[in-house]
JSON list of C-alpha atoms in Angstrom, two decimals:
[
{"chain": "Q", "resi": 274, "resn": "MET", "atom": "CA", "xyz": [96.63, -116.10, 30.50]},
{"chain": "Q", "resi": 275, "resn": "SER", "atom": "CA", "xyz": [99.56, -115.35, 32.73]},
{"chain": "Q", "resi": 276, "resn": "LYS", "atom": "CA", "xyz": [99.60, -112.69, 35.40]},
{"chain": "Q", "resi": 277, "resn": "GLN", "atom": "CA", "xyz": [102.14, -110.70, 33.45]},
{"chain": "Q", "resi": 278, "resn": "ALA", "atom": "CA", "xyz": [99.96, -110.73, 30.29]},
{"chain": "Q", "resi": 279, "resn": "LYS", "atom": "CA", "xyz": [96.90, -109.64, 32.31]},
{"chain": "Q", "resi": 280, "resn": "LYS", "atom": "CA", "xyz": [98.90, -106.86, 33.92]},
{"chain": "Q", "resi": 281, "resn": "LYS", "atom": "CA", "xyz": [100.14, -105.68, 30.51]},
{"chain": "Q", "resi": 282, "resn": "ARG", "atom": "CA", "xyz": [96.59, -105.78, 29.12]},
{"chain": "Q", "resi": 283, "resn": "ASN", "atom": "CA", "xyz": [95.26, -103.87, 32.13]},
{"chain": "Q", "resi": 284, "resn": "THR", "atom": "CA", "xyz": [98.00, -101.26, 31.75]},
{"chain": "Q", "resi": 285, "resn": "LYS", "atom": "CA", "xyz": [97.09, -100.79, 28.07]},
{"chain": "Q", "resi": 286, "resn": "SER", "atom": "CA", "xyz": [93.41, -100.54, 28.97]},
{"chain": "Q", "resi": 287, "resn": "ASN", "atom": "CA", "xyz": [94.13, -98.01, 31.71]},
{"chain": "Q", "resi": 288, "resn": "ASN", "atom": "CA", "xyz": [96.28, -95.95, 29.34]},
{"chain": "Q", "resi": 289, "resn": "TYR", "atom": "CA", "xyz": [93.54, -96.03, 26.71]},
{"chain": "Q", "resi": 290, "resn": "ARG", "atom": "CA", "xyz": [90.91, -94.93, 29.25]},
{"chain": "Q", "resi": 291, "resn": "ALA", "atom": "CA", "xyz": [93.19, -92.13, 30.51]},
{"chain": "Q", "resi": 292, "resn": "LYS", "atom": "CA", "xyz": [93.79, -90.88, 26.96]},
{"chain": "Q", "resi": 293, "resn": "GLN", "atom": "CA", "xyz": [90.08, -91.10, 26.23]},
{"chain": "Q", "resi": 294, "resn": "LYS", "atom": "CA", "xyz": [89.28, -89.15, 29.42]},
{"chain": "Q", "resi": 295, "resn": "ASP", "atom": "CA", "xyz": [91.86, -86.46, 28.52]},
{"chain": "Q", "resi": 296, "resn": "TYR", "atom": "CA", "xyz": [90.39, -86.20, 25.02]},
{"chain": "Q", "resi": 297, "resn": "ILE", "atom": "CA", "xyz": [86.85, -85.84, 26.38]},
{"chain": "Q", "resi": 298, "resn": "ASN", "atom": "CA", "xyz": [88.04, -83.21, 28.89]},
{"chain": "Q", "resi": 299, "resn": "SER", "atom": "CA", "xyz": [89.74, -81.27, 26.10]},
{"chain": "Q", "resi": 300, "resn": "LEU", "atom": "CA", "xyz": [86.53, -81.41, 24.04]},
{"chain": "Q", "resi": 301, "resn": "GLU", "atom": "CA", "xyz": [84.47, -80.22, 27.01]},
{"chain": "Q", "resi": 302, "resn": "ASN", "atom": "CA", "xyz": [86.89, -77.33, 27.57]},
{"chain": "Q", "resi": 303, "resn": "ARG", "atom": "CA", "xyz": [86.69, -76.41, 23.88]},
{"chain": "Q", "resi": 304, "resn": "VAL", "atom": "CA", "xyz": [82.88, -76.42, 24.08]},
{"chain": "Q", "resi": 305, "resn": "LYS", "atom": "CA", "xyz": [83.03, -74.06, 27.08]},
{"chain": "Q", "resi": 306, "resn": "GLU", "atom": "CA", "xyz": [85.40, -71.72, 25.19]},
{"chain": "Q", "resi": 307, "resn": "LEU", "atom": "CA", "xyz": [83.14, -71.72, 22.14]},
{"chain": "Q", "resi": 308, "resn": "GLU", "atom": "CA", "xyz": [80.05, -71.07, 24.28]},
{"chain": "Q", "resi": 309, "resn": "LYS", "atom": "CA", "xyz": [81.79, -68.02, 25.81]},
{"chain": "Q", "resi": 310, "resn": "GLU", "atom": "CA", "xyz": [82.82, -66.81, 22.36]},
{"chain": "Q", "resi": 311, "resn": "ASN", "atom": "CA", "xyz": [79.28, -67.34, 21.08]},
{"chain": "Q", "resi": 312, "resn": "THR", "atom": "CA", "xyz": [77.87, -65.33, 23.99]},
{"chain": "Q", "resi": 313, "resn": "GLY", "atom": "CA", "xyz": [80.26, -62.51, 23.13]},
{"chain": "Q", "resi": 314, "resn": "PHE", "atom": "CA", "xyz": [79.13, -62.61, 19.50]},
{"chain": "Q", "resi": 315, "resn": "ARG", "atom": "CA", "xyz": [75.48, -62.49, 20.53]},
{"chain": "Q", "resi": 316, "resn": "ILE", "atom": "CA", "xyz": [76.12, -59.43, 22.71]},
{"chain": "Q", "resi": 317, "resn": "LYS", "atom": "CA", "xyz": [78.01, -57.77, 19.86]},
{"chain": "Q", "resi": 318, "resn": "GLU", "atom": "CA", "xyz": [75.20, -58.68, 17.42]},
{"chain": "Q", "resi": 319, "resn": "SER", "atom": "CA", "xyz": [72.63, -57.09, 19.71]},
{"chain": "Q", "resi": 320, "resn": "GLY", "atom": "CA", "xyz": [74.67, -53.87, 19.90]},
{"chain": "Q", "resi": 321, "resn": "LEU", "atom": "CA", "xyz": [75.11, -53.79, 16.12]},
{"chain": "Q", "resi": 322, "resn": "LYS", "atom": "CA", "xyz": [71.38, -54.31, 15.56]},
{"chain": "Q", "resi": 323, "resn": "SER", "atom": "CA", "xyz": [70.67, -51.43, 17.90]},
{"chain": "Q", "resi": 324, "resn": "GLU", "atom": "CA", "xyz": [73.17, -49.23, 16.06]},
{"chain": "Q", "resi": 325, "resn": "ILE", "atom": "CA", "xyz": [71.61, -50.17, 12.71]},
{"chain": "Q", "resi": 326, "resn": "ASN", "atom": "CA", "xyz": [68.17, -49.21, 14.01]},
{"chain": "Q", "resi": 327, "resn": "THR", "atom": "CA", "xyz": [69.47, -45.86, 15.27]},
{"chain": "Q", "resi": 328, "resn": "LEU", "atom": "CA", "xyz": [71.24, -45.13, 11.99]},
{"chain": "Q", "resi": 329, "resn": "SER", "atom": "CA", "xyz": [68.15, -46.15, 10.01]},
{"chain": "Q", "resi": 330, "resn": "GLU", "atom": "CA", "xyz": [66.00, -43.75, 12.05]},
{"chain": "Q", "resi": 331, "resn": "GLN", "atom": "CA", "xyz": [68.52, -40.96, 11.49]},
{"chain": "Q", "resi": 332, "resn": "LEU", "atom": "CA", "xyz": [68.63, -41.69, 7.77]},
{"chain": "Q", "resi": 333, "resn": "ASN", "atom": "CA", "xyz": [64.83, -41.58, 7.54]},
{"chain": "Q", "resi": 334, "resn": "TYR", "atom": "CA", "xyz": [64.77, -38.28, 9.41]},
{"chain": "Q", "resi": 335, "resn": "PHE", "atom": "CA", "xyz": [67.41, -36.71, 7.16]},
{"chain": "Q", "resi": 336, "resn": "GLN", "atom": "CA", "xyz": [65.74, -38.04, 4.01]},
{"chain": "Q", "resi": 337, "resn": "GLY", "atom": "CA", "xyz": [62.48, -36.43, 5.13]},
{"chain": "Q", "resi": 338, "resn": "PHE", "atom": "CA", "xyz": [64.31, -33.23, 5.94]},
{"chain": "Q", "resi": 339, "resn": "MET", "atom": "CA", "xyz": [65.99, -33.15, 2.52]},
{"chain": "Q", "resi": 340, "resn": "ASN", "atom": "CA", "xyz": [62.71, -33.91, 0.74]},
{"chain": "Q", "resi": 341, "resn": "LYS", "atom": "CA", "xyz": [61.08, -31.01, 2.57]},
{"chain": "Q", "resi": 342, "resn": "MET", "atom": "CA", "xyz": [64.03, -28.73, 1.71]},
{"chain": "Q", "resi": 343, "resn": "MET", "atom": "CA", "xyz": [63.95, -29.71, -1.94]},
{"chain": "Q", "resi": 344, "resn": "SER", "atom": "CA", "xyz": [60.18, -29.19, -2.18]},
{"chain": "Q", "resi": 345, "resn": "LEU", "atom": "CA", "xyz": [60.58, -25.71, -0.69]},
{"chain": "Q", "resi": 346, "resn": "VAL", "atom": "CA", "xyz": [63.44, -24.89, -3.02]},
{"chain": "Q", "resi": 347, "resn": "TYR", "atom": "CA", "xyz": [61.51, -26.17, -6.02]},
{"chain": "Q", "resi": 348, "resn": "LYS", "atom": "CA", "xyz": [58.37, -24.29, -4.98]},
{"chain": "Q", "resi": 349, "resn": "ASN", "atom": "CA", "xyz": [60.30, -21.05, -4.50]},
{"chain": "Q", "resi": 350, "resn": "VAL", "atom": "CA", "xyz": [62.40, -21.41, -7.65]},
{"chain": "Q", "resi": 351, "resn": "SER", "atom": "CA", "xyz": [59.35, -22.15, -9.77]},
{"chain": "Q", "resi": 352, "resn": "SER", "atom": "CA", "xyz": [57.67, -19.02, -8.41]},
{"chain": "Q", "resi": 353, "resn": "ASN", "atom": "CA", "xyz": [60.88, -16.98, -8.91]},
{"chain": "Q", "resi": 354, "resn": "LYS", "atom": "CA", "xyz": [60.93, -16.32, -5.19]},
{"chain": "Q", "resi": 355, "resn": "VAL", "atom": "CA", "xyz": [64.12, -17.14, -3.27]},
{"chain": "Q", "resi": 356, "resn": "PRO", "atom": "CA", "xyz": [63.78, -16.48, 0.47]},
{"chain": "Q", "resi": 357, "resn": "ASN", "atom": "CA", "xyz": [66.72, -15.73, 2.76]},
{"chain": "Q", "resi": 358, "resn": "ASN", "atom": "CA", "xyz": [65.66, -18.22, 5.39]},
{"chain": "Q", "resi": 359, "resn": "TYR", "atom": "CA", "xyz": [63.71, -21.49, 5.08]},
{"chain": "Q", "resi": 360, "resn": "SER", "atom": "CA", "xyz": [63.65, -22.13, 8.81]},
{"chain": "Q", "resi": 361, "resn": "SER", "atom": "CA", "xyz": [60.08, -20.97, 9.43]},
{"chain": "Q", "resi": 362, "resn": "ASP", "atom": "CA", "xyz": [58.80, -23.21, 6.61]},
{"chain": "Q", "resi": 363, "resn": "LEU", "atom": "CA", "xyz": [60.69, -26.20, 8.03]},
{"chain": "Q", "resi": 364, "resn": "GLY", "atom": "CA", "xyz": [59.44, -25.79, 11.57]},
{"chain": "Q", "resi": 365, "resn": "PHE", "atom": "CA", "xyz": [62.65, -24.76, 13.32]},
{"chain": "Q", "resi": 366, "resn": "ASP", "atom": "CA", "xyz": [64.72, -21.64, 13.83]},
{"chain": "Q", "resi": 367, "resn": "ILE", "atom": "CA", "xyz": [68.21, -21.07, 12.48]},
{"chain": "Q", "resi": 368, "resn": "GLU", "atom": "CA", "xyz": [70.24, -18.43, 14.24]},
{"chain": "Q", "resi": 369, "resn": "ASN", "atom": "CA", "xyz": [72.84, -16.53, 12.21]}
]
């Protein structure tokens, strides 16, 4: 093989290795970007889970409150007694 042929082959090999290195670097950069994005999603997920828990607790509280209100209304309606203020029966004060 002549020197010129070897040089041409080496140039092709070097070009291939350079392209391969660039491709690997671009893949590594993409992995880093996706890892950052994934971290952001995990943080957002954690916040959303916390918000869901808070809303669930509030919903349970209000459902209990409404059940208590409805039982008082039913009890008073069935006894033909309609009070002006349910607050003492519910355990809190309502100011007019």
